[in-house]
JSON list of C-alpha atoms in Angstrom, two decimals:
[
{"chain": "Z", "resi": 134, "resn": "UNK", "atom": "CA", "xyz": [57.31, 139.78, 141.06]},
{"chain": "Z", "resi": 135, "resn": "UNK", "atom": "CA", "xyz": [56.54, 137.26, 143.87]},
{"chain": "Z", "resi": 136, "resn": "UNK", "atom": "CA", "xyz": [55.04, 137.89, 147.30]},
{"chain": "Z", "resi": 137, "resn": "UNK", "atom": "CA", "xyz": [56.10, 135.81, 150.30]},
{"chain": "Z", "resi": 138, "resn": "UNK", "atom": "CA", "xyz": [53.25, 135.07, 152.88]},
{"chain": "Z", "resi": 139, "resn": "UNK", "atom": "CA", "xyz": [53.06, 133.74, 156.58]},
{"chain": "Z", "resi": 140, "resn": "UNK", "atom": "CA", "xyz": [50.25, 131.37, 156.58]},
{"chain": "Z", "resi": 141, "resn": "UNK", "atom": "CA", "xyz": [48.94, 130.44, 160.09]},
{"chain": "Z", "resi": 142, "resn": "UNK", "atom": "CA", "xyz": [46.84, 127.08, 159.52]},
{"chain": "Z", "resi": 143, "resn": "UNK", "atom": "CA", "xyz": [44.56, 125.81, 162.30]},
{"chain": "Z", "resi": 144, "resn": "UNK", "atom": "CA", "xyz": [43.68, 122.06, 162.07]},
{"chain": "Z", "resi": 145, "resn": "UNK", "atom": "CA", "xyz": [40.88, 120.95, 164.47]},
{"chain": "Z", "resi": 146, "resn": "UNK", "atom": "CA", "xyz": [38.95, 117.59, 164.80]},
{"chain": "Z", "resi": 147, "resn": "UNK", "atom": "CA", "xyz": [35.29, 117.62, 163.73]},
{"chain": "Z", "resi": 148, "resn": "UNK", "atom": "CA", "xyz": [33.00, 118.26, 166.44]},
{"chain": "Z", "resi": 149, "resn": "UNK", "atom": "CA", "xyz": [31.52, 114.53, 165.86]},
{"chain": "Z", "resi": 150, "resn": "UNK", "atom": "CA", "xyz": [35.04, 112.80, 166.28]},
{"chain": "Z", "resi": 151, "resn": "UNK", "atom": "CA", "xyz": [36.29, 111.77, 169.69]},
{"chain": "Z", "resi": 152, "resn": "UNK", "atom": "CA", "xyz": [39.36, 113.30, 170.84]},
{"chain": "Z", "resi": 153, "resn": "UNK", "atom": "CA", "xyz": [40.84, 111.08, 173.69]},
{"chain": "Z", "resi": 154, "resn": "UNK", "atom": "CA", "xyz": [44.15, 113.33, 174.14]},
{"chain": "Z", "resi": 155, "resn": "UNK", "atom": "CA", "xyz": [41.77, 116.15, 174.88]},
{"chain": "Z", "resi": 156, "resn": "UNK", "atom": "CA", "xyz": [40.03, 113.92, 177.67]},
{"chain": "Z", "resi": 157, "resn": "UNK", "atom": "CA", "xyz": [43.33, 112.92, 178.92]},
{"chain": "Z", "resi": 158, "resn": "UNK", "atom": "CA", "xyz": [44.66, 116.57, 179.33]},
{"chain": "Z", "resi": 159, "resn": "UNK", "atom": "CA", "xyz": [41.14, 117.46, 180.79]},
{"chain": "Z", "resi": 160, "resn": "UNK", "atom": "CA", "xyz": [41.70, 114.60, 183.13]},
{"chain": "Z", "resi": 161, "resn": "UNK", "atom": "CA", "xyz": [45.24, 115.91, 183.98]},
{"chain": "Z", "resi": 162, "resn": "UNK", "atom": "CA", "xyz": [44.06, 119.25, 184.53]},
{"chain": "Z", "resi": 163, "resn": "UNK", "atom": "CA", "xyz": [41.25, 118.08, 186.98]},
{"chain": "Z", "resi": 164, "resn": "UNK", "atom": "CA", "xyz": [43.74, 115.99, 189.17]},
{"chain": "Z", "resi": 165, "resn": "UNK", "atom": "CA", "xyz": [45.81, 119.13, 189.35]},
{"chain": "Z", "resi": 166, "resn": "UNK", "atom": "CA", "xyz": [42.61, 121.03, 190.80]},
{"chain": "Z", "resi": 167, "resn": "UNK", "atom": "CA", "xyz": [41.27, 122.51, 187.79]},
{"chain": "Z", "resi": 168, "resn": "UNK", "atom": "CA", "xyz": [37.74, 121.22, 187.75]},
{"chain": "Z", "resi": 169, "resn": "UNK", "atom": "CA", "xyz": [36.46, 124.50, 186.02]},
{"chain": "Z", "resi": 170, "resn": "UNK", "atom": "CA", "xyz": [37.88, 123.48, 182.65]},
{"chain": "Z", "resi": 171, "resn": "UNK", "atom": "CA", "xyz": [35.99, 121.59, 179.96]},
{"chain": "Z", "resi": 172, "resn": "UNK", "atom": "CA", "xyz": [35.56, 120.72, 176.61]},
{"chain": "Z", "resi": 173, "resn": "UNK", "atom": "CA", "xyz": [39.29, 120.28, 175.94]},
{"chain": "Z", "resi": 174, "resn": "UNK", "atom": "CA", "xyz": [40.31, 119.61, 172.13]},
{"chain": "Z", "resi": 175, "resn": "UNK", "atom": "CA", "xyz": [43.52, 119.36, 170.90]},
{"chain": "Z", "resi": 176, "resn": "UNK", "atom": "CA", "xyz": [44.60, 120.29, 167.33]},
{"chain": "Z", "resi": 177, "resn": "UNK", "atom": "CA", "xyz": [47.43, 121.28, 165.45]},
{"chain": "Z", "resi": 178, "resn": "UNK", "atom": "CA", "xyz": [48.79, 124.74, 164.39]},
{"chain": "Z", "resi": 179, "resn": "UNK", "atom": "CA", "xyz": [51.01, 124.96, 161.69]},
{"chain": "Z", "resi": 180, "resn": "UNK", "atom": "CA", "xyz": [53.10, 128.04, 160.44]},
{"chain": "Z", "resi": 181, "resn": "UNK", "atom": "CA", "xyz": [54.99, 128.25, 157.25]},
{"chain": "Z", "resi": 182, "resn": "UNK", "atom": "CA", "xyz": [56.29, 130.46, 154.46]},
{"chain": "Z", "resi": 183, "resn": "UNK", "atom": "CA", "xyz": [54.74, 130.45, 151.11]},
{"chain": "Z", "resi": 184, "resn": "UNK", "atom": "CA", "xyz": [55.87, 132.41, 147.82]},
{"chain": "Z", "resi": 185, "resn": "UNK", "atom": "CA", "xyz": [53.31, 133.21, 145.53]},
{"chain": "Z", "resi": 186, "resn": "UNK", "atom": "CA", "xyz": [52.28, 135.89, 142.85]},
{"chain": "Z", "resi": 187, "resn": "UNK", "atom": "CA", "xyz": [49.23, 137.19, 144.76]},
{"chain": "Z", "resi": 188, "resn": "UNK", "atom": "CA", "xyz": [47.24, 136.19, 147.79]},
{"chain": "Z", "resi": 189, "resn": "UNK", "atom": "CA", "xyz": [44.41, 134.41, 145.54]},
{"chain": "Z", "resi": 190, "resn": "UNK", "atom": "CA", "xyz": [47.16, 131.96, 144.56]},
{"chain": "Z", "resi": 191, "resn": "UNK", "atom": "CA", "xyz": [48.33, 131.27, 147.89]},
{"chain": "Z", "resi": 192, "resn": "UNK", "atom": "CA", "xyz": [45.04, 130.78, 149.26]},
{"chain": "Z", "resi": 193, "resn": "UNK", "atom": "CA", "xyz": [44.27, 128.16, 146.59]},
{"chain": "Z", "resi": 194, "resn": "UNK", "atom": "CA", "xyz": [47.65, 126.54, 146.85]},
{"chain": "Z", "resi": 195, "resn": "UNK", "atom": "CA", "xyz": [47.05, 126.25, 150.61]},
{"chain": "Z", "resi": 196, "resn": "UNK", "atom": "CA", "xyz": [43.47, 124.69, 150.34]},
{"chain": "Z", "resi": 197, "resn": "UNK", "atom": "CA", "xyz": [45.13, 121.94, 148.27]},
{"chain": "Z", "resi": 198, "resn": "UNK", "atom": "CA", "xyz": [47.86, 121.48, 150.63]},
{"chain": "Z", "resi": 199, "resn": "UNK", "atom": "CA", "xyz": [45.81, 121.10, 153.50]},
{"chain": "Z", "resi": 200, "resn": "UNK", "atom": "CA", "xyz": [43.07, 118.78, 152.04]},
{"chain": "Z", "resi": 201, "resn": "UNK", "atom": "CA", "xyz": [46.01, 116.79, 150.49]},
{"chain": "Z", "resi": 202, "resn": "UNK", "atom": "CA", "xyz": [48.64, 116.62, 153.19]},
{"chain": "Z", "resi": 203, "resn": "UNK", "atom": "CA", "xyz": [48.13, 118.90, 156.49]},
{"chain": "Z", "resi": 204, "resn": "UNK", "atom": "CA", "xyz": [44.63, 117.88, 157.30]},
{"chain": "Z", "resi": 205, "resn": "UNK", "atom": "CA", "xyz": [42.51, 114.49, 157.32]},
{"chain": "Z", "resi": 206, "resn": "UNK", "atom": "CA", "xyz": [39.39, 115.90, 155.55]},
{"chain": "Z", "resi": 207, "resn": "UNK", "atom": "CA", "xyz": [37.67, 112.58, 156.98]},
{"chain": "Z", "resi": 208, "resn": "UNK", "atom": "CA", "xyz": [38.04, 113.83, 160.31]},
{"chain": "Z", "resi": 209, "resn": "UNK", "atom": "CA", "xyz": [39.54, 117.05, 160.69]},
{"chain": "Z", "resi": 210, "resn": "UNK", "atom": "CA", "xyz": [38.55, 120.80, 159.71]},
{"chain": "Z", "resi": 211, "resn": "UNK", "atom": "CA", "xyz": [41.05, 123.44, 158.97]},
{"chain": "Z", "resi": 212, "resn": "UNK", "atom": "CA", "xyz": [41.04, 127.17, 158.52]},
{"chain": "Z", "resi": 213, "resn": "UNK", "atom": "CA", "xyz": [44.17, 129.55, 157.88]},
{"chain": "Z", "resi": 214, "resn": "UNK", "atom": "CA", "xyz": [45.13, 133.08, 157.58]},
{"chain": "Z", "resi": 215, "resn": "UNK", "atom": "CA", "xyz": [47.76, 134.74, 155.65]},
{"chain": "Z", "resi": 216, "resn": "UNK", "atom": "CA", "xyz": [49.67, 137.61, 156.24]},
{"chain": "Z", "resi": 217, "resn": "UNK", "atom": "CA", "xyz": [52.14, 139.35, 153.76]},
{"chain": "Z", "resi": 218, "resn": "UNK", "atom": "CA", "xyz": [55.61, 139.50, 155.17]},
{"chain": "Z", "resi": 219, "resn": "UNK", "atom": "CA", "xyz": [57.72, 140.62, 152.05]},
{"chain": "Z", "resi": 220, "resn": "UNK", "atom": "CA", "xyz": [57.77, 141.12, 148.26]},
{"chain": "Z", "resi": 221, "resn": "UNK", "atom": "CA", "xyz": [60.55, 139.84, 146.18]},
{"chain": "Z", "resi": 222, "resn": "UNK", "atom": "CA", "xyz": [61.63, 140.48, 142.69]},
{"chain": "Z", "resi": 223, "resn": "UNK", "atom": "CA", "xyz": [61.96, 137.35, 140.81]},
{"chain": "Z", "resi": 224, "resn": "UNK", "atom": "CA", "xyz": [60.26, 135.27, 137.78]},
{"chain": "Z", "resi": 225, "resn": "UNK", "atom": "CA", "xyz": [56.29, 134.94, 138.15]},
{"chain": "Z", "resi": 226, "resn": "UNK", "atom": "CA", "xyz": [55.27, 131.46, 139.43]},
{"chain": "P", "resi": 582, "resn": "UNK", "atom": "CA", "xyz": [28.71, 135.13, 189.53]},
{"chain": "P", "resi": 583, "resn": "UNK", "atom": "CA", "xyz": [30.79, 132.95, 187.39]},
{"chain": "P", "resi": 584, "resn": "UNK", "atom": "CA", "xyz": [31.76, 133.57, 183.76]},
{"chain": "P", "resi": 585, "resn": "UNK", "atom": "CA", "xyz": [32.58, 130.70, 180.95]},
{"chain": "P", "resi": 586, "resn": "UNK", "atom": "CA", "xyz": [35.35, 131.70, 178.64]},
{"chain": "P", "resi": 587, "resn": "UNK", "atom": "CA", "xyz": [36.69, 130.08, 175.41]},
{"chain": "P", "resi": 588, "resn": "UNK", "atom": "CA", "xyz": [40.55, 129.79, 175.61]},
{"chain": "P", "resi": 589, "resn": "UNK", "atom": "CA", "xyz": [42.40, 129.10, 172.39]},
{"chain": "P", "resi": 590, "resn": "UNK", "atom": "CA", "xyz": [45.85, 128.36, 173.14]},
{"chain": "P", "resi": 591, "resn": "UNK", "atom": "CA", "xyz": [48.79, 128.37, 170.68]},
{"chain": "P", "resi": 592, "resn": "UNK", "atom": "CA", "xyz": [51.80, 126.05, 171.61]},
{"chain": "P", "resi": 593, "resn": "UNK", "atom": "CA", "xyz": [54.74, 126.47, 169.15]},
{"chain": "P", "resi": 594, "resn": "UNK", "atom": "CA", "xyz": [58.42, 125.17, 169.50]},
{"chain": "P", "resi": 595, "resn": "UNK", "atom": "CA", "xyz": [61.01, 127.67, 170.59]},
{"chain": "P", "resi": 596, "resn": "UNK", "atom": "CA", "xyz": [62.89, 129.02, 167.20]},
{"chain": "P", "resi": 597, "resn": "UNK", "atom": "CA", "xyz": [66.12, 127.51, 168.48]},
{"chain": "P", "resi": 598, "resn": "UNK", "atom": "CA", "xyz": [64.63, 123.97, 168.67]},
{"chain": "P", "resi": 599, "resn": "UNK", "atom": "CA", "xyz": [64.73, 121.74, 165.46]},
{"chain": "P", "resi": 600, "resn": "UNK", "atom": "CA", "xyz": [61.36, 120.69, 164.25]},
{"chain": "P", "resi": 601, "resn": "UNK", "atom": "CA", "xyz": [61.62, 117.13, 162.52]},
{"chain": "P", "resi": 602, "resn": "UNK", "atom": "CA", "xyz": [57.98, 116.97, 161.83]},
{"chain": "P", "resi": 603, "resn": "UNK", "atom": "CA", "xyz": [57.63, 120.44, 160.27]},
{"chain": "P", "resi": 604, "resn": "UNK", "atom": "CA", "xyz": [60.99, 119.23, 157.82]},
{"chain": "P", "resi": 605, "resn": "UNK", "atom": "CA", "xyz": [58.86, 116.14, 157.11]},
{"chain": "P", "resi": 606, "resn": "UNK", "atom": "CA", "xyz": [55.95, 118.10, 155.84]},
{"chain": "P", "resi": 607, "resn": "UNK", "atom": "CA", "xyz": [58.24, 120.67, 154.28]},
{"chain": "P", "resi": 608, "resn": "UNK", "atom": "CA", "xyz": [59.62, 117.57, 152.39]},
{"chain": "P", "resi": 609, "resn": "UNK", "atom": "CA", "xyz": [56.38, 116.13, 151.58]},
{"chain": "P", "resi": 610, "resn": "UNK", "atom": "CA", "xyz": [54.81, 119.35, 150.22]},
{"chain": "P", "resi": 611, "resn": "UNK", "atom": "CA", "xyz": [58.25, 119.50, 148.09]},
{"chain": "P", "resi": 612, "resn": "UNK", "atom": "CA", "xyz": [57.33, 116.23, 146.53]},
{"chain": "P", "resi": 613, "resn": "UNK", "atom": "CA", "xyz": [54.08, 117.24, 145.85]},
{"chain": "P", "resi": 614, "resn": "UNK", "atom": "CA", "xyz": [55.43, 120.09, 143.61]},
{"chain": "P", "resi": 615, "resn": "UNK", "atom": "CA", "xyz": [55.06, 122.82, 146.20]},
{"chain": "P", "resi": 616, "resn": "UNK", "atom": "CA", "xyz": [58.78, 124.27, 146.18]},
{"chain": "P", "resi": 617, "resn": "UNK", "atom": "CA", "xyz": [57.53, 127.52, 147.26]},
{"chain": "P", "resi": 618, "resn": "UNK", "atom": "CA", "xyz": [57.31, 126.39, 150.58]},
{"chain": "P", "resi": 619, "resn": "UNK", "atom": "CA", "xyz": [59.57, 126.98, 153.63]},
{"chain": "P", "resi": 620, "resn": "UNK", "atom": "CA", "xyz": [60.03, 127.44, 157.43]},
{"chain": "P", "resi": 621, "resn": "UNK", "atom": "CA", "xyz": [57.27, 124.91, 158.14]},
{"chain": "P", "resi": 622, "resn": "UNK", "atom": "CA", "xyz": [56.88, 124.68, 162.02]},
{"chain": "P", "resi": 623, "resn": "UNK", "atom": "CA", "xyz": [54.28, 122.45, 163.59]},
{"chain": "P", "resi": 624, "resn": "UNK", "atom": "CA", "xyz": [52.74, 123.17, 166.90]},
{"chain": "P", "resi": 625, "resn": "UNK", "atom": "CA", "xyz": [49.57, 122.43, 169.03]},
{"chain": "P", "resi": 626, "resn": "UNK", "atom": "CA", "xyz": [46.53, 124.17, 169.10]},
{"chain": "P", "resi": 627, "resn": "UNK", "atom": "CA", "xyz": [44.02, 123.73, 172.12]},
{"chain": "P", "resi": 628, "resn": "UNK", "atom": "CA", "xyz": [40.87, 124.86, 172.83]},
{"chain": "P", "resi": 629, "resn": "UNK", "atom": "CA", "xyz": [38.96, 124.70, 176.17]},
{"chain": "P", "resi": 630, "resn": "UNK", "atom": "CA", "xyz": [36.35, 126.13, 178.19]},
{"chain": "P", "resi": 631, "resn": "UNK", "atom": "CA", "xyz": [37.06, 127.48, 181.72]},
{"chain": "P", "resi": 632, "resn": "UNK", "atom": "CA", "xyz": [34.71, 129.13, 184.03]},
{"chain": "P", "resi": 633, "resn": "UNK", "atom": "CA", "xyz": [36.19, 131.76, 186.21]},
{"chain": "P", "resi": 634, "resn": "UNK", "atom": "CA", "xyz": [35.08, 134.80, 188.36]},
{"chain": "P", "resi": 635, "resn": "UNK", "atom": "CA", "xyz": [36.79, 137.27, 185.89]},
{"chain": "P", "resi": 636, "resn": "UNK", "atom": "CA", "xyz": [39.20, 137.67, 182.86]},
{"chain": "P", "resi": 637, "resn": "UNK", "atom": "CA", "xyz": [42.37, 138.08, 185.26]},
{"chain": "P", "resi": 638, "resn": "UNK", "atom": "CA", "xyz": [41.78, 134.89, 187.45]},
{"chain": "P", "resi": 639, "resn": "UNK", "atom": "CA", "xyz": [41.03, 132.90, 183.88]},
{"chain": "P", "resi": 640, "resn": "UNK", "atom": "CA", "xyz": [44.31, 134.45, 182.59]},
{"chain": "P", "resi": 641, "resn": "UNK", "atom": "CA", "xyz": [46.30, 133.65, 185.48]},
{"chain": "P", "resi": 642, "resn": "UNK", "atom": "CA", "xyz": [44.88, 129.89, 185.70]},
{"chain": "P", "resi": 643, "resn": "UNK", "atom": "CA", "xyz": [45.72, 129.56, 182.26]},
{"chain": "P", "resi": 644, "resn": "UNK", "atom": "CA", "xyz": [49.19, 130.63, 182.37]},
{"chain": "P", "resi": 645, "resn": "UNK", "atom": "CA", "xyz": [49.83, 128.20, 185.12]},
{"chain": "P", "resi": 646, "resn": "UNK", "atom": "CA", "xyz": [48.03, 125.25, 183.09]},
{"chain": "P", "resi": 647, "resn": "UNK", "atom": "CA", "xyz": [50.45, 126.03, 180.48]},
{"chain": "P", "resi": 648, "resn": "UNK", "atom": "CA", "xyz": [53.47, 126.24, 182.22]},
{"chain": "P", "resi": 649, "resn": "UNK", "atom": "CA", "xyz": [52.53, 122.91, 184.25]},
{"chain": "P", "resi": 650, "resn": "UNK", "atom": "CA", "xyz": [50.92, 120.78, 181.76]},
{"chain": "P", "resi": 651, "resn": "UNK", "atom": "CA", "xyz": [49.88, 121.93, 178.28]},
{"chain": "P", "resi": 652, "resn": "UNK", "atom": "CA", "xyz": [53.45, 123.35, 176.74]},
{"chain": "P", "resi": 653, "resn": "UNK", "atom": "CA", "xyz": [56.92, 122.47, 177.90]},
{"chain": "P", "resi": 654, "resn": "UNK", "atom": "CA", "xyz": [58.52, 125.50, 178.84]},
{"chain": "P", "resi": 655, "resn": "UNK", "atom": "CA", "xyz": [62.01, 124.29, 178.19]},
{"chain": "P", "resi": 656, "resn": "UNK", "atom": "CA", "xyz": [61.33, 123.63, 174.48]},
{"chain": "P", "resi": 657, "resn": "UNK", "atom": "CA", "xyz": [58.19, 125.50, 173.87]},
{"chain": "P", "resi": 658, "resn": "UNK", "atom": "CA", "xyz": [56.46, 128.94, 173.84]},
{"chain": "P", "resi": 659, "resn": "UNK", "atom": "CA", "xyz": [52.81, 129.80, 174.58]},
{"chain": "P", "resi": 660, "resn": "UNK", "atom": "CA", "xyz": [50.43, 132.12, 173.96]},
{"chain": "P", "resi": 661, "resn": "UNK", "atom": "CA", "xyz": [46.37, 132.43, 174.25]},
{"chain": "P", "resi": 662, "resn": "UNK", "atom": "CA", "xyz": [43.56, 134.27, 173.88]},
{"chain": "P", "resi": 663, "resn": "UNK", "atom": "CA", "xyz": [40.19, 134.54, 175.92]},
{"chain": "P", "resi": 664, "resn": "UNK", "atom": "CA", "xyz": [36.95, 135.04, 174.69]},
{"chain": "P", "resi": 665, "resn": "UNK", "atom": "CA", "xyz": [34.01, 135.32, 177.07]},
{"chain": "P", "resi": 666, "resn": "UNK", "atom": "CA", "xyz": [31.03, 133.14, 175.78]},
{"chain": "P", "resi": 667, "resn": "UNK", "atom": "CA", "xyz": [28.46, 133.13, 178.88]},
{"chain": "P", "resi": 668, "resn": "UNK", "atom": "CA", "xyz": [27.92, 134.56, 182.17]},
{"chain": "P", "resi": 669, "resn": "UNK", "atom": "CA", "xyz": [26.23, 131.93, 184.74]},
{"chain": "P", "resi": 670, "resn": "UNK", "atom": "CA", "xyz": [24.88, 132.39, 188.41]},
{"chain": "P", "resi": 671, "resn": "UNK", "atom": "CA", "xyz": [26.43, 130.10, 190.98]},
{"chain": "P", "resi": 672, "resn": "UNK", "atom": "CA", "xyz": [29.06, 129.93, 193.63]},
{"chain": "P", "resi": 673, "resn": "UNK", "atom": "CA", "xyz": [32.07, 132.12, 193.11]},
{"chain": "P", "resi": 674, "resn": "UNK", "atom": "CA", "xyz": [35.25, 130.17, 192.85]}
]
């Protein structure tokens, strides 16, 4: 029996890494009159569906996907949450 | 009295809009052996600090910032949450 999960992955630059895009957005907001904004940091938000036998397996696979492809561990942090969206009958993985 | 809020903003492509970057990531994961992944969608995750007199004002300002700069309402949706992180004494805005 397989379970289908919705994974929501948040990839952010490590605090020590400069964020020129964030700086540009902050400058743009300031030019629009929003001087009350600071510390703008821009990251990625990834949604995907993942089929796995259980949440532990899904978590382990997502950790590997994040470290190998979705994030750059040298300069980025990631976190994710999983939400079960369906149970399917089928071959186990 | 001013309050400082941490805003976490999630910008996603509207469901009807194609996501070539998401398709490329899905293909990459598939080549790495993760055939159990589908519906990959890539969006933006923005964090910023915002100073405002209250949460209602902060919410209204963020809505305007999202519509005018942070998101492209024609092809993107956005949502955000606010978390109060500090209270400061100072001139009202």
